[in-house]
Tab-separated table of C-alpha atoms in Angstrom:
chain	number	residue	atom	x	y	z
A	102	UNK	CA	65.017	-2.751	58.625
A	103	UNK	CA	63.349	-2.910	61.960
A	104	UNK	CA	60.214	-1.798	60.146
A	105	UNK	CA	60.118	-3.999	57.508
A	106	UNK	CA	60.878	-6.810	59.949
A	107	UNK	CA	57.885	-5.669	61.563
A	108	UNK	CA	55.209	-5.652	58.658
A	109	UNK	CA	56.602	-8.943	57.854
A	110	UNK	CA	55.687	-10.216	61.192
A	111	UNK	CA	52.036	-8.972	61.367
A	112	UNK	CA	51.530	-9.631	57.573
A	113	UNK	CA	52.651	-13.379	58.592
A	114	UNK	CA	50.559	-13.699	61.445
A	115	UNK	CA	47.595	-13.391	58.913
A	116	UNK	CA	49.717	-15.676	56.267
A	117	UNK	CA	50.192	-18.394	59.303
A	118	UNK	CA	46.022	-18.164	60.027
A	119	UNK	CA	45.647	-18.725	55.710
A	120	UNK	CA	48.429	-21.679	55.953
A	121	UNK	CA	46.386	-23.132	58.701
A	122	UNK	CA	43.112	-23.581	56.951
A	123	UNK	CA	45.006	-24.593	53.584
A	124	UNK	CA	46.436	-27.675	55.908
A	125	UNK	CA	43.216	-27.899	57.609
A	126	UNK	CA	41.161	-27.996	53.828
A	127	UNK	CA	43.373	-29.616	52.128
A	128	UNK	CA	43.063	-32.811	54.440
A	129	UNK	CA	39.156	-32.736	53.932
A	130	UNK	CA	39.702	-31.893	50.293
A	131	UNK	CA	38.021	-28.699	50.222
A	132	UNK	CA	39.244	-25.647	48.404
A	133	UNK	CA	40.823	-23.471	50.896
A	134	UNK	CA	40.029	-20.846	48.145
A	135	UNK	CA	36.179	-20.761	48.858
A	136	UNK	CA	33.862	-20.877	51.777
A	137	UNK	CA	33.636	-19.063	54.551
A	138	UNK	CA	35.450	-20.067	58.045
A	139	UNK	CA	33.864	-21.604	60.758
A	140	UNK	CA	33.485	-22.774	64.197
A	141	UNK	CA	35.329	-26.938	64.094
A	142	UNK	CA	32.962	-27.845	67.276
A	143	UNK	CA	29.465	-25.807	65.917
A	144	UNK	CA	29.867	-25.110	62.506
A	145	UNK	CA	28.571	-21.256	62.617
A	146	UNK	CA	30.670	-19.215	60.465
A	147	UNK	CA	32.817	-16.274	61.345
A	148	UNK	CA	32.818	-13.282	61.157
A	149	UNK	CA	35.884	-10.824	60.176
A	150	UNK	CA	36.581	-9.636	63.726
A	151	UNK	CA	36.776	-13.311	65.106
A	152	UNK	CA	39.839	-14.324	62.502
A	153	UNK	CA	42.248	-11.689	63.930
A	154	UNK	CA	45.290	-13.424	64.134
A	155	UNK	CA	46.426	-14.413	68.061
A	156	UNK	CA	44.121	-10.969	69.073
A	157	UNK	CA	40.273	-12.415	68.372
A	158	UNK	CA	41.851	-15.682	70.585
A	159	UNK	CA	42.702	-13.342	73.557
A	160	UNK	CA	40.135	-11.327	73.179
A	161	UNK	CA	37.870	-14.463	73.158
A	162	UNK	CA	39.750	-16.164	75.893
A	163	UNK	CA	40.478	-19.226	73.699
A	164	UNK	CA	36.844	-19.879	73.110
A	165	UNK	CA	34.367	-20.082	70.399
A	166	UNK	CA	32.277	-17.059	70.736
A	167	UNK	CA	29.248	-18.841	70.093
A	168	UNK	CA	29.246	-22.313	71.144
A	169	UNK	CA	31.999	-21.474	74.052
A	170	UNK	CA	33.777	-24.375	73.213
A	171	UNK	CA	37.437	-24.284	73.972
A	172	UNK	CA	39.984	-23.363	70.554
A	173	UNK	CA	43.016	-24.961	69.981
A	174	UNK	CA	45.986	-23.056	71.428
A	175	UNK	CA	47.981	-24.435	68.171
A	176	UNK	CA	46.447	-21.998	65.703
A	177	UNK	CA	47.492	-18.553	67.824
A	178	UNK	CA	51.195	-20.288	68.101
A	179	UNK	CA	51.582	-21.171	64.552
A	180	UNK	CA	50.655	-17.752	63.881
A	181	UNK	CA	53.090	-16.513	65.941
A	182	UNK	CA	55.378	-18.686	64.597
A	183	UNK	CA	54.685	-18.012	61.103
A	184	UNK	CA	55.327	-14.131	61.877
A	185	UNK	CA	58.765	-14.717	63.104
A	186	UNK	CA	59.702	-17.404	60.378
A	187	UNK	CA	58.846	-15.022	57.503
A	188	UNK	CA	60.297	-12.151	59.213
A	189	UNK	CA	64.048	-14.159	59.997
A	190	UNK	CA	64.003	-15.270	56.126
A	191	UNK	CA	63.211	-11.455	54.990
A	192	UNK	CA	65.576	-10.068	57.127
A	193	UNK	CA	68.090	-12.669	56.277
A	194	UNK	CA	67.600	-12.276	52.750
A	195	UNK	CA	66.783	-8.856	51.689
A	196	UNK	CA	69.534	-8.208	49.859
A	197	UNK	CA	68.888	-11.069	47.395
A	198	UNK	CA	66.981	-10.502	44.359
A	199	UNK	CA	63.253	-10.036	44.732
A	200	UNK	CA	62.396	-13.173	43.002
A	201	UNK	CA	65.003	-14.966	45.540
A	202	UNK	CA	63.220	-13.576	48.447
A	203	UNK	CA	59.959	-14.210	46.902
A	204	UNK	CA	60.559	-18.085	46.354
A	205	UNK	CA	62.520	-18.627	49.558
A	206	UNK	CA	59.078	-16.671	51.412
A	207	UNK	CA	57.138	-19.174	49.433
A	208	UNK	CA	59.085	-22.092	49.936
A	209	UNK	CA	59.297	-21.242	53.233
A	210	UNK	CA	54.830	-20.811	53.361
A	211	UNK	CA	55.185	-24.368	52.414
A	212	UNK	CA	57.189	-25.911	54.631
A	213	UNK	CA	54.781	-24.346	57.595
A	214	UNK	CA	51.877	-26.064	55.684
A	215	UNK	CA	53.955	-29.307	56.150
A	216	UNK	CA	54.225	-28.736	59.811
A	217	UNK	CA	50.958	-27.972	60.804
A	218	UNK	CA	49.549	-31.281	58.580
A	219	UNK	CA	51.343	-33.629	59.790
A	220	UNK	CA	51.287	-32.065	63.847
A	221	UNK	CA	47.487	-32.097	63.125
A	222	UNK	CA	46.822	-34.869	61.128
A	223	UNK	CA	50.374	-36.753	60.659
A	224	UNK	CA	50.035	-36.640	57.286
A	225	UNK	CA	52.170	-34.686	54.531
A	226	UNK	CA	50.442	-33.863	52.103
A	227	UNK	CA	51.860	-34.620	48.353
A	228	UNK	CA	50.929	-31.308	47.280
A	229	UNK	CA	52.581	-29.297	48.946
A	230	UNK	CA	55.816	-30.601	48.749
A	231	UNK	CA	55.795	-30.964	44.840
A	232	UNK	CA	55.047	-27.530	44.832
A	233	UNK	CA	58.034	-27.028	47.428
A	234	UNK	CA	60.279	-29.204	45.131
A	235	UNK	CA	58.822	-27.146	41.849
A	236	UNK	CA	60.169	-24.218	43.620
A	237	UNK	CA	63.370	-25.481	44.713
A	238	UNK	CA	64.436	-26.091	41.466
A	239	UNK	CA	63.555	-23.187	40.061
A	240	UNK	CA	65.412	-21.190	42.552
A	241	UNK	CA	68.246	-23.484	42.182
A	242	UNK	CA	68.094	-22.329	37.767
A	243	UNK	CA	68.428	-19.231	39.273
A	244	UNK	CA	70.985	-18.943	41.918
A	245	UNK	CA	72.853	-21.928	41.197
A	246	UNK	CA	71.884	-23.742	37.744
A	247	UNK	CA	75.676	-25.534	37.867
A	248	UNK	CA	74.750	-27.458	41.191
A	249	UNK	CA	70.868	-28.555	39.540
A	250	UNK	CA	72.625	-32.443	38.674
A	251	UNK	CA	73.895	-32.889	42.263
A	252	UNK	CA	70.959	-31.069	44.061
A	253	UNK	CA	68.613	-33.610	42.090
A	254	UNK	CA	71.226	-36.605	42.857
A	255	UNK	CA	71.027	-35.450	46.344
A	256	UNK	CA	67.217	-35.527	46.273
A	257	UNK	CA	67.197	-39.682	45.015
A	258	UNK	CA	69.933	-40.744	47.209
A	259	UNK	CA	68.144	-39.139	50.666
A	260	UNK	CA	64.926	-40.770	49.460
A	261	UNK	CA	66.702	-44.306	49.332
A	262	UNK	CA	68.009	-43.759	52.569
A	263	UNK	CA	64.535	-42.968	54.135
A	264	UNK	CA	62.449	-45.994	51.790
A	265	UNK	CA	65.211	-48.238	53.441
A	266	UNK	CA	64.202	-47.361	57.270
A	267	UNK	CA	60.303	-47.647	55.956
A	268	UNK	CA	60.751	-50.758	54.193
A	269	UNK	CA	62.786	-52.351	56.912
A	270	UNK	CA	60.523	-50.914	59.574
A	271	UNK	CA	57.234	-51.760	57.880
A	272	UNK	CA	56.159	-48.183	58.260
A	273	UNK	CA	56.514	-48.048	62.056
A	274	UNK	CA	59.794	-45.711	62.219
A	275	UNK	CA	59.004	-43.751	59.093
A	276	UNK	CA	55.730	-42.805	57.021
A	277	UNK	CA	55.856	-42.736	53.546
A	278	UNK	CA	54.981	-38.924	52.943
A	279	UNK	CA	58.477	-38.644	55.120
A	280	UNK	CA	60.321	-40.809	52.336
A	281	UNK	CA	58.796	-38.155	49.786
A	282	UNK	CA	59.772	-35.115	51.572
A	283	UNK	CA	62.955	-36.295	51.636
A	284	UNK	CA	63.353	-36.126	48.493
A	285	UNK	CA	62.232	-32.725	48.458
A	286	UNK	CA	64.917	-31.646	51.223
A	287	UNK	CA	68.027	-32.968	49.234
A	288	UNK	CA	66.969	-31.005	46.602
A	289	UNK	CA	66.375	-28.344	48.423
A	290	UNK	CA	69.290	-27.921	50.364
A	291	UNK	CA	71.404	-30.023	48.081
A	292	UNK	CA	74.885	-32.188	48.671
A	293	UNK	CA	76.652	-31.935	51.327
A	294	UNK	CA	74.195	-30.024	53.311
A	295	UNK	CA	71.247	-32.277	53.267
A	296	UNK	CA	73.860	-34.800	55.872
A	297	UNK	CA	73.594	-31.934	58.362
A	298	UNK	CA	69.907	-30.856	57.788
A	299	UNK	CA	68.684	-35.000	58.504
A	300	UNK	CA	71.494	-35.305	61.205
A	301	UNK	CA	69.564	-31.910	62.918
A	302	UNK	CA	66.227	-33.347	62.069
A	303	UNK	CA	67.095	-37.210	63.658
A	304	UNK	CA	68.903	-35.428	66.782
A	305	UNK	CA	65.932	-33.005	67.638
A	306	UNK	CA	63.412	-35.868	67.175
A	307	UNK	CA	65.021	-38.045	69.189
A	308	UNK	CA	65.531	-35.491	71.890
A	309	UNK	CA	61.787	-34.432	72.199
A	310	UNK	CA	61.164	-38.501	71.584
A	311	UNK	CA	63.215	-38.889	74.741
A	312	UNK	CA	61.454	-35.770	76.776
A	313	UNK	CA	58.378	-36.621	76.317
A	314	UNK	CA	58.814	-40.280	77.474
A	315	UNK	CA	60.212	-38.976	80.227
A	316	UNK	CA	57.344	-37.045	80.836
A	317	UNK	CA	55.208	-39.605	80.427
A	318	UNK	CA	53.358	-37.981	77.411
A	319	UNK	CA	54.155	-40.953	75.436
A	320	UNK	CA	55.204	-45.044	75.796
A	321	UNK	CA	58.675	-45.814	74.836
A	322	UNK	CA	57.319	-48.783	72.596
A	323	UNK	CA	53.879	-47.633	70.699
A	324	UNK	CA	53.785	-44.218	70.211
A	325	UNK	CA	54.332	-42.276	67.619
A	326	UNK	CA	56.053	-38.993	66.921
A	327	UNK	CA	55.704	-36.625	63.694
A	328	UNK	CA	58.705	-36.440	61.992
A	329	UNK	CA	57.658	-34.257	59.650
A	330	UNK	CA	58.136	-31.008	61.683
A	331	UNK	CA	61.862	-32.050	62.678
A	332	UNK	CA	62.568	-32.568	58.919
A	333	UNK	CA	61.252	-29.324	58.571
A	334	UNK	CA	63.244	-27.781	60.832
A	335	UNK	CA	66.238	-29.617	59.634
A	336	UNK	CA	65.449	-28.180	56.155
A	337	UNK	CA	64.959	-24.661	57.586
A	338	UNK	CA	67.717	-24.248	59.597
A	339	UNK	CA	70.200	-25.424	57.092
A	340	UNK	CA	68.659	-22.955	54.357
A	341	UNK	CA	69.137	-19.805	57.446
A	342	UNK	CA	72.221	-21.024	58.528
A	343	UNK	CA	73.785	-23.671	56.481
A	344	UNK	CA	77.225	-22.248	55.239
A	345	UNK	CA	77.947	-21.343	58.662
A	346	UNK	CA	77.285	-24.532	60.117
A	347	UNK	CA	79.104	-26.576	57.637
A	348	UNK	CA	82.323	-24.307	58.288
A	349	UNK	CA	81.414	-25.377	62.094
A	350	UNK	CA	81.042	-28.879	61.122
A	351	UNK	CA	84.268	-29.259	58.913
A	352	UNK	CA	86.400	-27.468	61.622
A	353	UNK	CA	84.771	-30.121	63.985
A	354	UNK	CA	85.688	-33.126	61.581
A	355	UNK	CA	88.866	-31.890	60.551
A	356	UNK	CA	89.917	-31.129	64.331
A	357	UNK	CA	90.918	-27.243	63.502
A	358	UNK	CA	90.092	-24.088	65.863
């Protein structure tokens, strides 16, 4: 197990560089498929032994070995991020059925793609999460084809919710790509979970919201925060952990030990 955890991890660091140029491309809609990587600040492309995952930015000491311009310290963290992601859902789910793992691996590819778009650019990109919500519903034909209706119910009525605070708002405390991933996350994760995954999502935002105005990183009136990433985490940490933290939630509700 340990080494399987471990191939997953290095085999996602390279996965989280790929997911980072799909977010990157996709914004200046290029095909992530061709063309050659290259320098943001100089445009020289690189070669193989500068695209080693975290290693080519230490080795490089977070600079651009040609123009010297100073990288991004996002790209060796989402790598690093990606590794462990992919490795917690393999080891988590390994005794599924390949096609299981495979989609929740996928779905799970996707999600990072979300993250790193909107954190970049604050935009979520359509795209991806049709793709997520393709694959949500097939894994749902295959795990749970009973529950399809009320996954799909759970999708529109999350949706509502979210075009409510962006039509009442104007679009200042919600973007509209969050009102579509919503969507996506109720069918996803499916009634009664998705209550839990946007109560995680709202309480997380508003708890980085609140530490970095108290850093004075951002103005409490005027600044905005992706939400995207907290939805995503929502979304991900109900899909880990979500029958145990519903038993922890009922228990709470219900007032039992």
């Amino acid at each position: 197990m340990l080494l399987i955890a471990l191939l997953v991890f290095f085999g996602g660091l390279f996965i989280g560089s790929f997911l980072n140029v799909i977010a990157d491309r996709l914004q200046r809609h290029e095909s992530f498929l061709l063309g050659r990587s290259h320098c943001d600040h100089c445009k020289k492309e690189l070669s193989w032994y500068e695209l080693i995952p975290v290693v080519s930015y230490l080795l490089q000491q977070g600079k651009c070995r040609h123009c010297h311009h100073h990288l991004s310290r996002f790209y060796p963290l989402s790598e690093l991020i990606a590794g462990l992601m992919l490795s917690l859902v393999t080891l988590s789910f390994i005794s599924q059925p390949l096609e299981v793992l495979f989609l929740l691996l996928f779905i799970s590819c996707c999600l990072l793609i979300i993250v790193f778009s909107d954190l970049k650019y604050e935009i979520i990109p359509f795209p991806v999460v049709a793709v997520v919500t393709i694959a949500s519903l097939i894994l749902l034909v295959i795990t749970s084809p009973t529950l399809l209706p009320l996954a799909i119910l759970s999708g529109f009525g999350v949706a509502f919710f979210f075009f409510a605070i962006f039509f009442l708002t104007k679009g200042r405390g919600m973007g509209f790509g969050d009102v579509i991933y919503a969507f996506c996350m109720g069918v996803l994760l499916g009634f009664p979970k998705i209550i839990l995954g946007i109560y995680i999502a709202f309480i997380t935002g508003a708890i980085v919201a609140l530490g970095l105005v108290l850093l004075k990183k951002k103005k409490l009136h005027g600044g905005t925060i992706p939400f995207g990433p907290f939805l995503v985490l929502g979304t991900f940490t109900m899909i880990m952990w979500g029958d145990k933290l519903m038993n922890v939630a009922l228990k709470l509700l219900l007032g039992r030990p």
